[in-house]
Short mmCIF file of C-alpha atoms in Angstrom, two decimals:
data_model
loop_
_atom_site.label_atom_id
_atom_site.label_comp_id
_atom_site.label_asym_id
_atom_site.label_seq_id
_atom_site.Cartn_x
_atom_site.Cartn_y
_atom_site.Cartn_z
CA UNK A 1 33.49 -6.12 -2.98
CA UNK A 2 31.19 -3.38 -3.88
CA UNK A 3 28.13 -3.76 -1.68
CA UNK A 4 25.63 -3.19 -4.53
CA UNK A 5 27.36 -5.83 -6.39
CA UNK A 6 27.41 -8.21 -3.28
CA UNK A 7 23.58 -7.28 -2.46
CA UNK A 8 22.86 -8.20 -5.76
CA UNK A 9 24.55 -11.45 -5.80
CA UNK A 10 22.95 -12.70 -2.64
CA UNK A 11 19.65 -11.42 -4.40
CA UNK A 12 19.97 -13.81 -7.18
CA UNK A 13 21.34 -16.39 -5.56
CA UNK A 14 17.92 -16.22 -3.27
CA UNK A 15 15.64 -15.65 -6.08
CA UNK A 16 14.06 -19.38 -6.02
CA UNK A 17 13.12 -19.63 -2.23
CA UNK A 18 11.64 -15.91 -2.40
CA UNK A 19 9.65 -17.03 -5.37
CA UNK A 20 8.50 -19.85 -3.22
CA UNK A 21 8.02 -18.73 0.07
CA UNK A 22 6.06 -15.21 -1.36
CA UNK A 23 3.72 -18.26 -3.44
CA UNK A 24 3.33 -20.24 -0.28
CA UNK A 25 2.21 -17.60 1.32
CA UNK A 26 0.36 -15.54 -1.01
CA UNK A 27 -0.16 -18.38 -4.02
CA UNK A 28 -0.36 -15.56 -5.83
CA UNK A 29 2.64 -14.98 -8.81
CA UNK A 30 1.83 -11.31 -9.29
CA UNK A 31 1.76 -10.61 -5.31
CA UNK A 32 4.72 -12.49 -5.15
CA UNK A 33 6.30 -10.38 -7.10
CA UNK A 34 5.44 -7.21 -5.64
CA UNK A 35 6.30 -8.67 -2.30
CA UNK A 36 9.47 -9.40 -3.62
CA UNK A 37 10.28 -6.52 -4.84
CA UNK A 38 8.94 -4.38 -2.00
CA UNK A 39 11.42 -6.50 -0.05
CA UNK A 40 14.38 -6.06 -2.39
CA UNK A 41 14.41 -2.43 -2.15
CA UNK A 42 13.45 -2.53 1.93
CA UNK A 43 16.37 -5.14 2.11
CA UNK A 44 18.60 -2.59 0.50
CA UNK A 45 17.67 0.19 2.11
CA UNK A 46 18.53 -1.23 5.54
CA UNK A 47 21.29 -3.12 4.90
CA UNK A 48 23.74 -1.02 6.99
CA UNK A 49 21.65 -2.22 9.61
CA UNK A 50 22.45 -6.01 8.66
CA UNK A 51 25.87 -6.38 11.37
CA UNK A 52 26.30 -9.91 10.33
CA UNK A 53 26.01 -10.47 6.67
CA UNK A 54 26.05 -14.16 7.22
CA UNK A 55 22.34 -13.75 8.28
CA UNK A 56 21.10 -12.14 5.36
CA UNK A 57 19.59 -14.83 4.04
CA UNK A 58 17.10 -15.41 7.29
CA UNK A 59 16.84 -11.82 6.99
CA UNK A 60 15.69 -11.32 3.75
CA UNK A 61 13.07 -13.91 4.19
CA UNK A 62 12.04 -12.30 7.21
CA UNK A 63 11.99 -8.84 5.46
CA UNK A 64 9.64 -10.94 2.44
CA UNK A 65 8.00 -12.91 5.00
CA UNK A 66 6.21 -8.97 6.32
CA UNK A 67 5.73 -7.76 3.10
CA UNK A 68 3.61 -10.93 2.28
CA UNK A 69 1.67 -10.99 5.72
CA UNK A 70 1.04 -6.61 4.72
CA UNK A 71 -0.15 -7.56 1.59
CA UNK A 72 -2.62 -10.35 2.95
CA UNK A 73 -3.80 -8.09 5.72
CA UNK A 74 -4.34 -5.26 2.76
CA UNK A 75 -6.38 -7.55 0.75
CA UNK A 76 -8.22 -9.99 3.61
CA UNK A 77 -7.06 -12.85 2.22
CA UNK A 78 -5.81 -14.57 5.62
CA UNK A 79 -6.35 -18.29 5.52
CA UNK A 80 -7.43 -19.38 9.35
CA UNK A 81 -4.75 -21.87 10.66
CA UNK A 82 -7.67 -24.64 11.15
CA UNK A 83 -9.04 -24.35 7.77
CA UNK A 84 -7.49 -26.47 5.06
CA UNK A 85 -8.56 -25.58 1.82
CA UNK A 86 -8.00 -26.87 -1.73
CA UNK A 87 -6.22 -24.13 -2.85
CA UNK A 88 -5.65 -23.64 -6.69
CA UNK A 89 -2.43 -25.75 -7.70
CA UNK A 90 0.83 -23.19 -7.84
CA UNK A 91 2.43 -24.21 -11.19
CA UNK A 92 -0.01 -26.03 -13.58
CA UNK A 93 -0.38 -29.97 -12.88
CA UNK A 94 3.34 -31.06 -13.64
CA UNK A 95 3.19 -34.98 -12.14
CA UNK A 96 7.04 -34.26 -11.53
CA UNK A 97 6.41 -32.00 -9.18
CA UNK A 98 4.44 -34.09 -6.92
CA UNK A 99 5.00 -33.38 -3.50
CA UNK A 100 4.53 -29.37 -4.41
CA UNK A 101 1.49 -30.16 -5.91
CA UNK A 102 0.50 -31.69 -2.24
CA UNK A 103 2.06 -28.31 -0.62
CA UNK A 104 -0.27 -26.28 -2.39
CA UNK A 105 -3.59 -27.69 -0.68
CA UNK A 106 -1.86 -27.10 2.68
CA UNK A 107 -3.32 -23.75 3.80
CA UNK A 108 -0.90 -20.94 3.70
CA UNK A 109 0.68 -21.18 7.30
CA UNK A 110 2.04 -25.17 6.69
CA UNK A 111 3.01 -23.64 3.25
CA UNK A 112 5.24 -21.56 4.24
CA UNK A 113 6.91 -23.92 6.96
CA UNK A 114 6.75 -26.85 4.70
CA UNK A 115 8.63 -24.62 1.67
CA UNK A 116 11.32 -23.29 3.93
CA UNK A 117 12.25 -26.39 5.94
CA UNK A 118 11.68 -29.07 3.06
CA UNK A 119 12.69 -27.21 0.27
CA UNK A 120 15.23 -25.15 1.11
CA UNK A 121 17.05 -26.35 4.47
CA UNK A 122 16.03 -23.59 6.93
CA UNK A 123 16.26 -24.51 10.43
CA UNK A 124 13.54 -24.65 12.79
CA UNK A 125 15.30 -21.83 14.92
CA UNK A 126 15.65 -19.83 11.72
CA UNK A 127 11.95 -20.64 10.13
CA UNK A 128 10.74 -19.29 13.99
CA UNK A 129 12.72 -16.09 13.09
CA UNK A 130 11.42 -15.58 9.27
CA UNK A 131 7.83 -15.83 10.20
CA UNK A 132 7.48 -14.74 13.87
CA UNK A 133 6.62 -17.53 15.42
CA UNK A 134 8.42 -19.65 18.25
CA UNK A 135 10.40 -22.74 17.21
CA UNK A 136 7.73 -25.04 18.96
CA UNK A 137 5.53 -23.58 17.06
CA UNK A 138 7.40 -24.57 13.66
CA UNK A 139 7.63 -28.10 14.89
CA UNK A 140 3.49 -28.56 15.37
CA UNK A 141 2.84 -26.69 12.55
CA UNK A 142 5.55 -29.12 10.50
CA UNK A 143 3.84 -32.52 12.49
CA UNK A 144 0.52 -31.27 11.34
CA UNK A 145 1.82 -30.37 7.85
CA UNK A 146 3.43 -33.92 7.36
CA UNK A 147 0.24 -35.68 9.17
CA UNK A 148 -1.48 -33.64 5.73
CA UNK A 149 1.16 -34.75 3.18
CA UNK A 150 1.44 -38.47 4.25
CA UNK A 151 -2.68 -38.45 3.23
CA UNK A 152 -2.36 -36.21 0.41
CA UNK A 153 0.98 -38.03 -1.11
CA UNK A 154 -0.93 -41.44 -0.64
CA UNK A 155 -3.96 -40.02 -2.58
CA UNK A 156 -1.62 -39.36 -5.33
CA UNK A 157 0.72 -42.49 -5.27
CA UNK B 1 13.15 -43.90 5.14
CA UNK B 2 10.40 -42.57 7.02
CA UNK B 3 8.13 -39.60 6.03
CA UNK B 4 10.98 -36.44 7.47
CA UNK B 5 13.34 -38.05 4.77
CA UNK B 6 11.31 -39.41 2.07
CA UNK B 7 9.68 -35.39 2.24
CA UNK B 8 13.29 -33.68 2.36
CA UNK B 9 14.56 -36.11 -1.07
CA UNK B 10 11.11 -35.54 -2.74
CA UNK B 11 11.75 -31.64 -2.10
CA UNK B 12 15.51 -31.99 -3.34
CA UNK B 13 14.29 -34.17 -6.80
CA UNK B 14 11.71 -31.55 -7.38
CA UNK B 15 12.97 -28.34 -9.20
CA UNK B 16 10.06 -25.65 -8.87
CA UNK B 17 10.52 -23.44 -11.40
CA UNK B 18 10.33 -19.22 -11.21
CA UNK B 19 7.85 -18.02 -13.97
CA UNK B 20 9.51 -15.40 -16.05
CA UNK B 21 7.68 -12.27 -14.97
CA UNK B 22 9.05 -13.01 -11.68
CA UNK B 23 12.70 -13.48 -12.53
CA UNK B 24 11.72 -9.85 -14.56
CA UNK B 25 10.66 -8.15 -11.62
CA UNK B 26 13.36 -9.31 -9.45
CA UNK B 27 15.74 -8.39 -12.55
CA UNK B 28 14.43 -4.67 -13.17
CA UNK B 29 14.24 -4.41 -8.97
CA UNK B 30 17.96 -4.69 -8.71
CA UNK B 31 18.57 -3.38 -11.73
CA UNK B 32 17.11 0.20 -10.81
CA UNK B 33 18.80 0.41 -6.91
CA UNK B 34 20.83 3.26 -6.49
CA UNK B 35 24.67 3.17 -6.07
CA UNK B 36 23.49 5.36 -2.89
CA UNK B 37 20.81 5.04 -1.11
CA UNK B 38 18.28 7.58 -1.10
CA UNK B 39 14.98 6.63 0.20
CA UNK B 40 15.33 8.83 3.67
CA UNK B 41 13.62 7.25 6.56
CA UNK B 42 13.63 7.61 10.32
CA UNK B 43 15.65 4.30 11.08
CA UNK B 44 18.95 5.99 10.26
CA UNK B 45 19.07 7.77 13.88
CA UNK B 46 19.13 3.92 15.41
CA UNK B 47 21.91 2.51 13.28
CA UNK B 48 24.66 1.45 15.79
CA UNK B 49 22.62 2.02 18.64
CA UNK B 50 20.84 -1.52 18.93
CA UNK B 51 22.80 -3.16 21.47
CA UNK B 52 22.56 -6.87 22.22
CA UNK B 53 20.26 -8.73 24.67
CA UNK B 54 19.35 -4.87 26.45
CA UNK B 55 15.77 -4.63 27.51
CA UNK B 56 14.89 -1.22 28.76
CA UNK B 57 10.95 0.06 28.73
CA UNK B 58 10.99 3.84 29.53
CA UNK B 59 7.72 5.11 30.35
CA UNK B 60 8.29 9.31 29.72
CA UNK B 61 5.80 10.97 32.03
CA UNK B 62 4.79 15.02 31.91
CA UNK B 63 6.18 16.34 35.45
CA UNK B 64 7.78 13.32 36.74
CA UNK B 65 11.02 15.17 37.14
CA UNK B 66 12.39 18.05 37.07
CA UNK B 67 14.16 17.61 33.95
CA UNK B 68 11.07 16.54 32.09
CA UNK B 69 9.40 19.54 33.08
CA UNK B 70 11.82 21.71 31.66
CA UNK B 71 11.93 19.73 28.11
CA UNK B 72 8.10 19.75 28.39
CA UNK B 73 8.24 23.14 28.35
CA UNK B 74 10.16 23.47 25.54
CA UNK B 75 8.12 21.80 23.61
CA UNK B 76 6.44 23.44 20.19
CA UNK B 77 3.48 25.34 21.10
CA UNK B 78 1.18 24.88 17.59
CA UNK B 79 -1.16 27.72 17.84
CA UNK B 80 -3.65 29.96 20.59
CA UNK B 81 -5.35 27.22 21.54
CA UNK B 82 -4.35 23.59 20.94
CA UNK B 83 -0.92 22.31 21.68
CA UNK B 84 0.23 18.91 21.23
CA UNK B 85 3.27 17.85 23.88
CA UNK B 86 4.46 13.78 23.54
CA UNK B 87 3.21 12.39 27.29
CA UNK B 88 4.55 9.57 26.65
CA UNK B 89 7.65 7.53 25.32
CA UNK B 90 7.82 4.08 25.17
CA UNK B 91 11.24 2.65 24.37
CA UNK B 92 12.18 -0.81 23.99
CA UNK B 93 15.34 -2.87 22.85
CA UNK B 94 15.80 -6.40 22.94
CA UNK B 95 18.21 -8.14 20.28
CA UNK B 96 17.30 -7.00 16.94
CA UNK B 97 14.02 -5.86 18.22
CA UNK B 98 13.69 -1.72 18.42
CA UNK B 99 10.36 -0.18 19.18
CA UNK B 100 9.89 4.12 20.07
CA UNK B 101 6.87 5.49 20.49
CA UNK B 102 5.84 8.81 21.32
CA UNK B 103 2.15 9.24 22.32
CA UNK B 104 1.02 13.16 21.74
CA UNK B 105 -1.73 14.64 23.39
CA UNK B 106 -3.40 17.60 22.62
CA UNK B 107 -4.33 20.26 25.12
CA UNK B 108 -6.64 23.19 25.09
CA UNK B 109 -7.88 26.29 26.89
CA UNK B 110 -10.49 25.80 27.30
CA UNK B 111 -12.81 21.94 26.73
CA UNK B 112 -13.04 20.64 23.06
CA UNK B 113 -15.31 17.12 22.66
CA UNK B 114 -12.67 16.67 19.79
CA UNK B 115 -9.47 16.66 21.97
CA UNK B 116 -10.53 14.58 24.60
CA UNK B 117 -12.02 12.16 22.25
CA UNK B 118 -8.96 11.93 19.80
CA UNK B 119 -7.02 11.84 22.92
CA UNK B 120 -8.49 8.82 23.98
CA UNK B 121 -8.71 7.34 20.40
CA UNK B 122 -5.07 7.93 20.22
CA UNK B 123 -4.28 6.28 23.86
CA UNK B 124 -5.85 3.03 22.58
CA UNK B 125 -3.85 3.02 19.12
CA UNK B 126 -0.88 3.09 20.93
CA UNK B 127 -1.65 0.37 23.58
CA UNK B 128 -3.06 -1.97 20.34
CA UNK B 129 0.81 -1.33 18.82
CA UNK B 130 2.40 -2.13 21.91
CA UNK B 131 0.50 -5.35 21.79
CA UNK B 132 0.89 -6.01 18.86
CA UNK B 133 4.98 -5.40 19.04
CA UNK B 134 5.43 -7.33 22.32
CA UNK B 135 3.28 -10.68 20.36
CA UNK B 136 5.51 -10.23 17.47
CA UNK B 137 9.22 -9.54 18.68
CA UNK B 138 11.50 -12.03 19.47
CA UNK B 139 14.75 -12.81 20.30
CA UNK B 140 15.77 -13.61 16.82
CA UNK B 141 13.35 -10.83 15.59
CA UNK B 142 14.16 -7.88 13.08
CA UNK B 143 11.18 -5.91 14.54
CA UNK B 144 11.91 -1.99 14.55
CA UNK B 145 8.64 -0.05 14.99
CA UNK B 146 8.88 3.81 15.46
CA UNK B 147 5.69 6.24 15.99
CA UNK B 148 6.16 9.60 15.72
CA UNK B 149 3.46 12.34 15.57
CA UNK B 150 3.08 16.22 13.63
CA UNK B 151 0.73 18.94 13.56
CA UNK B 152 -0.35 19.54 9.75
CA UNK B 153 -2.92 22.27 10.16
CA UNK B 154 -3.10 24.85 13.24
CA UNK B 155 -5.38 27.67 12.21
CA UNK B 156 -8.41 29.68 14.08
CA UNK B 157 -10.41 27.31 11.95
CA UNK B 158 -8.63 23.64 11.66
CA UNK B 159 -6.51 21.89 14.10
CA UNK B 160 -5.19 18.36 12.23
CA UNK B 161 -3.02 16.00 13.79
CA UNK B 162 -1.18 13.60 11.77
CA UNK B 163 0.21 10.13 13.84
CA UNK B 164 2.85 8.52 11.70
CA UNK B 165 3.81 4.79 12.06
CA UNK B 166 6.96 3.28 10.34
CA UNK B 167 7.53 -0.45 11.29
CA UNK B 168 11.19 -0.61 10.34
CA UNK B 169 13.39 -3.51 8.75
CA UNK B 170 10.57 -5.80 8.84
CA UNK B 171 8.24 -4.66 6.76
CA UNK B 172 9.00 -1.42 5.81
CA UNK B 173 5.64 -0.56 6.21
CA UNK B 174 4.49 3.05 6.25
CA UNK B 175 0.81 3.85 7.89
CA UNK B 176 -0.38 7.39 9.05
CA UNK B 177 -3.62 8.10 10.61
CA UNK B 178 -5.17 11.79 10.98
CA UNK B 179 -7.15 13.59 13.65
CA UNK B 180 -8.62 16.97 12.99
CA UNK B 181 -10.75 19.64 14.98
CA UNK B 182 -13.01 22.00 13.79
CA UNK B 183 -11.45 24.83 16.08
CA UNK B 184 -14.27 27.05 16.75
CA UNK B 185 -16.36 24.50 17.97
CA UNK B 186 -13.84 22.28 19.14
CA UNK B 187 -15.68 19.15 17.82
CA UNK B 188 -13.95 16.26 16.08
CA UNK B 189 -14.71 16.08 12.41
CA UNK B 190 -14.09 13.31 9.72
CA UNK B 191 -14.42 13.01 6.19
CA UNK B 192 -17.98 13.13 6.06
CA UNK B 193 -18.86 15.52 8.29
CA UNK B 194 -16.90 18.22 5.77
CA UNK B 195 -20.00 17.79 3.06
CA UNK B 196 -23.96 18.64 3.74
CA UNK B 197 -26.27 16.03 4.38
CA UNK B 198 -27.41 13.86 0.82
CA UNK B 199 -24.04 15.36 -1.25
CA UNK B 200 -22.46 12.03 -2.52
CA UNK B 201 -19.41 13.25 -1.56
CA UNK B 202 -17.98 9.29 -2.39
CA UNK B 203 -19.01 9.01 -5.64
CA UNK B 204 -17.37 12.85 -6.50
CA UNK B 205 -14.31 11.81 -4.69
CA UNK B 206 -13.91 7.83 -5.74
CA UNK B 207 -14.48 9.10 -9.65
CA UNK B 208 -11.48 11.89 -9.38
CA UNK B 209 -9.28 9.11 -7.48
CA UNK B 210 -9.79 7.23 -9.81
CA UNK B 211 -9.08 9.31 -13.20
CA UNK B 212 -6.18 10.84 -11.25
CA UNK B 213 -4.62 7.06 -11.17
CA UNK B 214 -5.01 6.62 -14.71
CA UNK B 215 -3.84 9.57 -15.75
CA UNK B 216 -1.04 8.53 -13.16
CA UNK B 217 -0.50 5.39 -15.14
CA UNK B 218 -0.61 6.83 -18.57
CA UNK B 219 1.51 9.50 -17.77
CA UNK B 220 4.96 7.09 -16.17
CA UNK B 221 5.04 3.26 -17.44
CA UNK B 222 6.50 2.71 -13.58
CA UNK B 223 2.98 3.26 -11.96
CA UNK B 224 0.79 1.61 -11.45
CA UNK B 225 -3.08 0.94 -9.82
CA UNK B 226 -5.24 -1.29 -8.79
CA UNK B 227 -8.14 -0.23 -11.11
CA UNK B 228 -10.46 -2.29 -13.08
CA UNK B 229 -9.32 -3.14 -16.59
CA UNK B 230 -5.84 -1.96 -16.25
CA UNK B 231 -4.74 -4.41 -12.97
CA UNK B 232 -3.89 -7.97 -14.32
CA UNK B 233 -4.55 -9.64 -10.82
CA UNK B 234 -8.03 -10.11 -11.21
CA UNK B 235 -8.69 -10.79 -7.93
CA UNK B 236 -8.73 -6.56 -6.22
CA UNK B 237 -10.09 -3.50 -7.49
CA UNK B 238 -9.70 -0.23 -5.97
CA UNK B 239 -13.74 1.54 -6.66
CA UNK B 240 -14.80 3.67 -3.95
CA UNK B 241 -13.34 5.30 -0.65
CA UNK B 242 -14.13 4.41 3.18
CA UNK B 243 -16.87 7.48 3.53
CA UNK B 244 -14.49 8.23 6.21
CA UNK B 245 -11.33 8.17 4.37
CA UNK B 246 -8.18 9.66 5.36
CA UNK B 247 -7.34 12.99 4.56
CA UNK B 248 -5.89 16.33 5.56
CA UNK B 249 -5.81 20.01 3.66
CA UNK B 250 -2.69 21.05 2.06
CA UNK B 251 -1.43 24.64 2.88
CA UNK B 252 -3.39 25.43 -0.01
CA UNK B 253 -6.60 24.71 1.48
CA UNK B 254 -6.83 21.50 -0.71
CA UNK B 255 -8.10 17.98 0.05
CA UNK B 256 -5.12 15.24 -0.07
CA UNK B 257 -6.71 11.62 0.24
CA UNK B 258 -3.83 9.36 1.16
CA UNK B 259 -3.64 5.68 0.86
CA UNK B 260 -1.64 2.98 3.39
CA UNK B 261 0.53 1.05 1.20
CA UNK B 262 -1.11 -1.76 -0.23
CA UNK B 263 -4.64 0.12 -0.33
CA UNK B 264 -4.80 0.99 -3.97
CA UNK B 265 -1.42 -0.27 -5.21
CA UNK B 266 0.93 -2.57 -5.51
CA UNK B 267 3.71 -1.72 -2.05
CA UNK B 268 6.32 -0.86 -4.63
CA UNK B 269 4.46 2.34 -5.26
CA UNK B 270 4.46 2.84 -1.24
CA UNK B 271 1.58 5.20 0.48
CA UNK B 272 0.75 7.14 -2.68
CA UNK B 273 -2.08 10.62 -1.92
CA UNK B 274 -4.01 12.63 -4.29
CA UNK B 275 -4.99 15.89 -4.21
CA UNK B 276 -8.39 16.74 -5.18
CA UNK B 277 -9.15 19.61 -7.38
CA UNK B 278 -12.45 18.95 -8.39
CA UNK B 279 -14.68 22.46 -8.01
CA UNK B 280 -17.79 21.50 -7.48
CA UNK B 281 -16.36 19.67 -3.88
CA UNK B 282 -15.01 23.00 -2.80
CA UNK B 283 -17.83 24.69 -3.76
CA UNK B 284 -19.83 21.82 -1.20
CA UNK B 285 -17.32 22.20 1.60
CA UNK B 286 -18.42 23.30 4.90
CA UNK B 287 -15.33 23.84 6.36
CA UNK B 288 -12.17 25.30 5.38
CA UNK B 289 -8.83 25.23 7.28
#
C-alpha cells in the first residue's frame, strides 16, 4: 500500500484517543489540536524510522504525548502531581458521560493514565513507554487515580 | 465487579466525542503532507544505524590520541582570533533511544571574559541535557536528542556562536541558544547590552514583533500568532520580549529575534524569527558585527 495512504489510515483510525489523550493532558481543545497536528507531521516525517509498524500506535502517542508536555512547559501550565484540582469539565456536563466527567477533576498526570488504560486498552508496559515513565510508576499513578474515581463516582451516583 | 472492571465497562459505554475543529485540523494536517517528504532534518544520518539493546557512551577528548589530534586539527578555524573546536562528544544508544552531542568550545589568543564565561555557560547546558536525556530514556523509549553547534558571525568586531538542539522522534522539538562576543574587548554581550542606558529598546522591539506577526497573518491564512485579539485561546498572549531575548545579526548587519517553538505560536508554525528593520534601533545600536 502506498505509505501516505497507510499513514493516513492509521491517522484516522487514531484520531479519538489523540483527541483524548492531547485533552487529558492539556484540557485544552485548541492545544490539542496543535499538538496533534505538530505530531502528525513529526510522525510523518520520521516514519522511515518506525522498523516495526505494528508499534505505531504507542508511537504516535508517544510522539503526541512530547508535543503536549512542550507545549505545557511553553506555557507553565504544569499541574504538580500532588495537587488535585477541579479542573474545568472537558465536554460540557453530558450525565452520559459520567465517568469522563470524574476524569476531568483528576489532575493532568492520572488523566492521561486513566484515558489511555481505561479508555482505550493500552498496556501498562506501553502507557510507561507513551509518557516516559516506568511501568510501576503507571500502576501507583492508576491506584491513586482509581482511589480518586471510587470518591468522585460515589459523589455523583 | 470490582472498581478495575466496573471503570474499564463505564469507559467502553461512554463514547467521548471529537469536537469538529479537531477532526478539521487533523483533516487539513493529513490532507496537506507531501507525497515526499521534505522537511530536512539532521535525524536522516541515524536511520539504520540504531541498533538494538547497544549502550556505548563515548567521551571525545582534545589530544587523547593521536588520531584525535589530527582531526582536531582539521577542524574549521572561524577567524584571527576565536576558534571554536567540539571537545567533546557524547554518544549514546540504547534501544530506540539515540542521543549525540557535541560540546564546542571557543578558544582565543589571547584572554576574553566572554569565552571563558560562555564556555562555562555552555559546559553546564550540556551536562543539564545529559540529565535530562538519561531521566527520560528508556528501554521502550523513542528519545533521539542531537546537539550540534555553528559559528554565525566571525568578524574583527562580533564573534556569535549559535548551539542548536533537535530532540528527534519524540518531540520534534527545535531549540537554539546564542552566545556572542564583542571581539575587541572580548566581553560577552546580550541583548541589552547592544542599546545605551534608558533606550526602551523592549518596547521598540516587542511593537515591530508584533506588527511583523500581523502582517504575517494577514498576508498567508496558514499563519498564525499568539497575539491579542487575533488568538482564540484566550488563555496566552505573546506582548513583550525577555530584555535578553535571543538574537543574532544577519550577514546584513540586521537584528533576527528568533522564537523556540511554542514561544509565540502555535508548534505547527515551528521556531519562527523576525528580522528587525526598524531605523531608529540601528540608529541606537552600539555595536555592529
Amino acid at each position: 500500500m502506498d505509505e501516505l495512504k497507510w499513514f493516513t489510515d492509521q491517522i484516522e483510525a487514531n484520531e479519538k484517543t489523540m483527541y483524548h489523550l492531547a485533552m487529558g493532558i492539556l484540557g485544552d481543545s485548541e492545544d490539542a489540536a496543535d499538538a496533534a497536528q505538530e505530531a502528525i507531521l513529526t510522525a510523518y516525517e520520521k516514519l522511515p524510522s518506525l522498523r516495526q509498524k505494528e508499534s505505531f500506535r504507542p508511537w504516535l502517542m508517544r510522539i503526541l504525548t512530547n508535543e503536549c508536555y512542550g507545549i505545557l512547559r511553553k506555557r507553565k501550565k504544569v499541574v504538580s502531581l500532588e495537587e488535585i484540582h477541579d479542573l474545568p469539565a472537558l465536554s460540557g456536563g453530558d450525565e452520559n458521560l459520567q465517568l469522563w466527567q470524574a476524569v476531568c477533576k483528576l489532575n493532568q498526570q492520572l488523566r492521561a493514565v486513566v484515558v489511555l488504560y481505561y479508555y482505550h486498552g493500552f498496556s501498562g508496559k506501553e502507557i510507561g513507554s507513551i509518557l516516559g515513565i516506568t511501568e510501576a510508576n503507571v500502576k501507583t499513578r492508576l491506584s491513586r487515580a482509581r482511589k480518586h474515581l471510587r470518591i468522585l463516582l460515589e459523589g455523583s451516583e | 465487579m470490582n472498581l478495575d472492571d466496573k471503570l474499564r465497562q463505564k469507559a467502553r459505554q461512554e463514547d467521548i466525542p471529537v469536537p469538529e475543529a479537531f477532526h478539521h485540523r487533523v483533516e487539513e494536517t493529513l490532507h496537506h503532507l507531501p507525497a515526499r517528504r521534505t522537511r530536512p532534518h539532521i535525524w536522516r544520518r541515524y536511520l539504520g544505524s540504531i541498533s538494538a539493546a547497544a549502550v556505548a557512551i563515548i567521551f571525545l577528548l582534545p589530544n587523547s590520541s593521536a588520531a584525535m589530534a589530527d582531526t582536531m586539527a582539521h577542524l574549521p578555524v572561524v577567524g584571527p582570533l576565536f576558534q571554536v573546536i567540539t571537545v567533546r562528544t557524547y554518544e549514546q544508544e540504547e534501544g530506540k533511544n539515540h542521543v549525540s552531542i557535541d560540546t564546542p568550545q571557543i578558544s582565543q589568543e589571547g584572554y576574553s571574559s566572554g569565552a571563558q564565561e560562555i564556555n562555562q555557560e555552555i559546559e553546564a547546558y550540556v551536562e543539564q541535557l545529559i540529565d535530562e536525556y538519561e531521566q527520560t530514556a528508556h528501554s521502550d523509549g523513542y528519545y533521539n536528542l542531537d546537539v550540534t553547534w555553528e559559528v554565525v558571525t566571525n568578524t574583527e568586531r562580533w564573534f556569535t556562536l549559535r548551539i542548536n538542539s533537535d530532540m528527534i522522534l519524540a518531540s520534534g522539538n527545535h531549540q537554539e541558544r546564542y552566545y556572542h562576543i564583542d571581539v575587541p574587548s572580548g566581553e560577552r554581550k546580550r541583548l541589552s547590552d547592544l542599546f545605551p542606558e534608558g533606550y526602551d529598546y523592549i518596547s521598540v522591539i516587542s511593537e515591530e514583533l508584533k506588527g511583523q506577526m500581523r502582517q504575517r497573518m494577514e498576508a498567508n491564512e496558514s499563519e498564525y500568532y499568539w497575539l491579542e485579539g487575533t488568538s482564540q485561546l484566550g488563555t496566552y498572549y505573546f506582548d513583550s520580549i525577555d530584555p535578553n531575548q535571543d538574537f543574532y545579526f544577519d550577514d546584513q548587519g540586521q537584528i533576527v529575534i528568533p522564537f523556540d517553538k511554542y514561544e509565540v505560536a502555535p508548534g505547527s508554525m515551528g521556531s519562527p524569527s523576525f528580522t528587525l528593520t526598524t531605523p531608529e534601533l540601528y540608529e541606537n545600536l552600539l555595536y555592529q558585527p
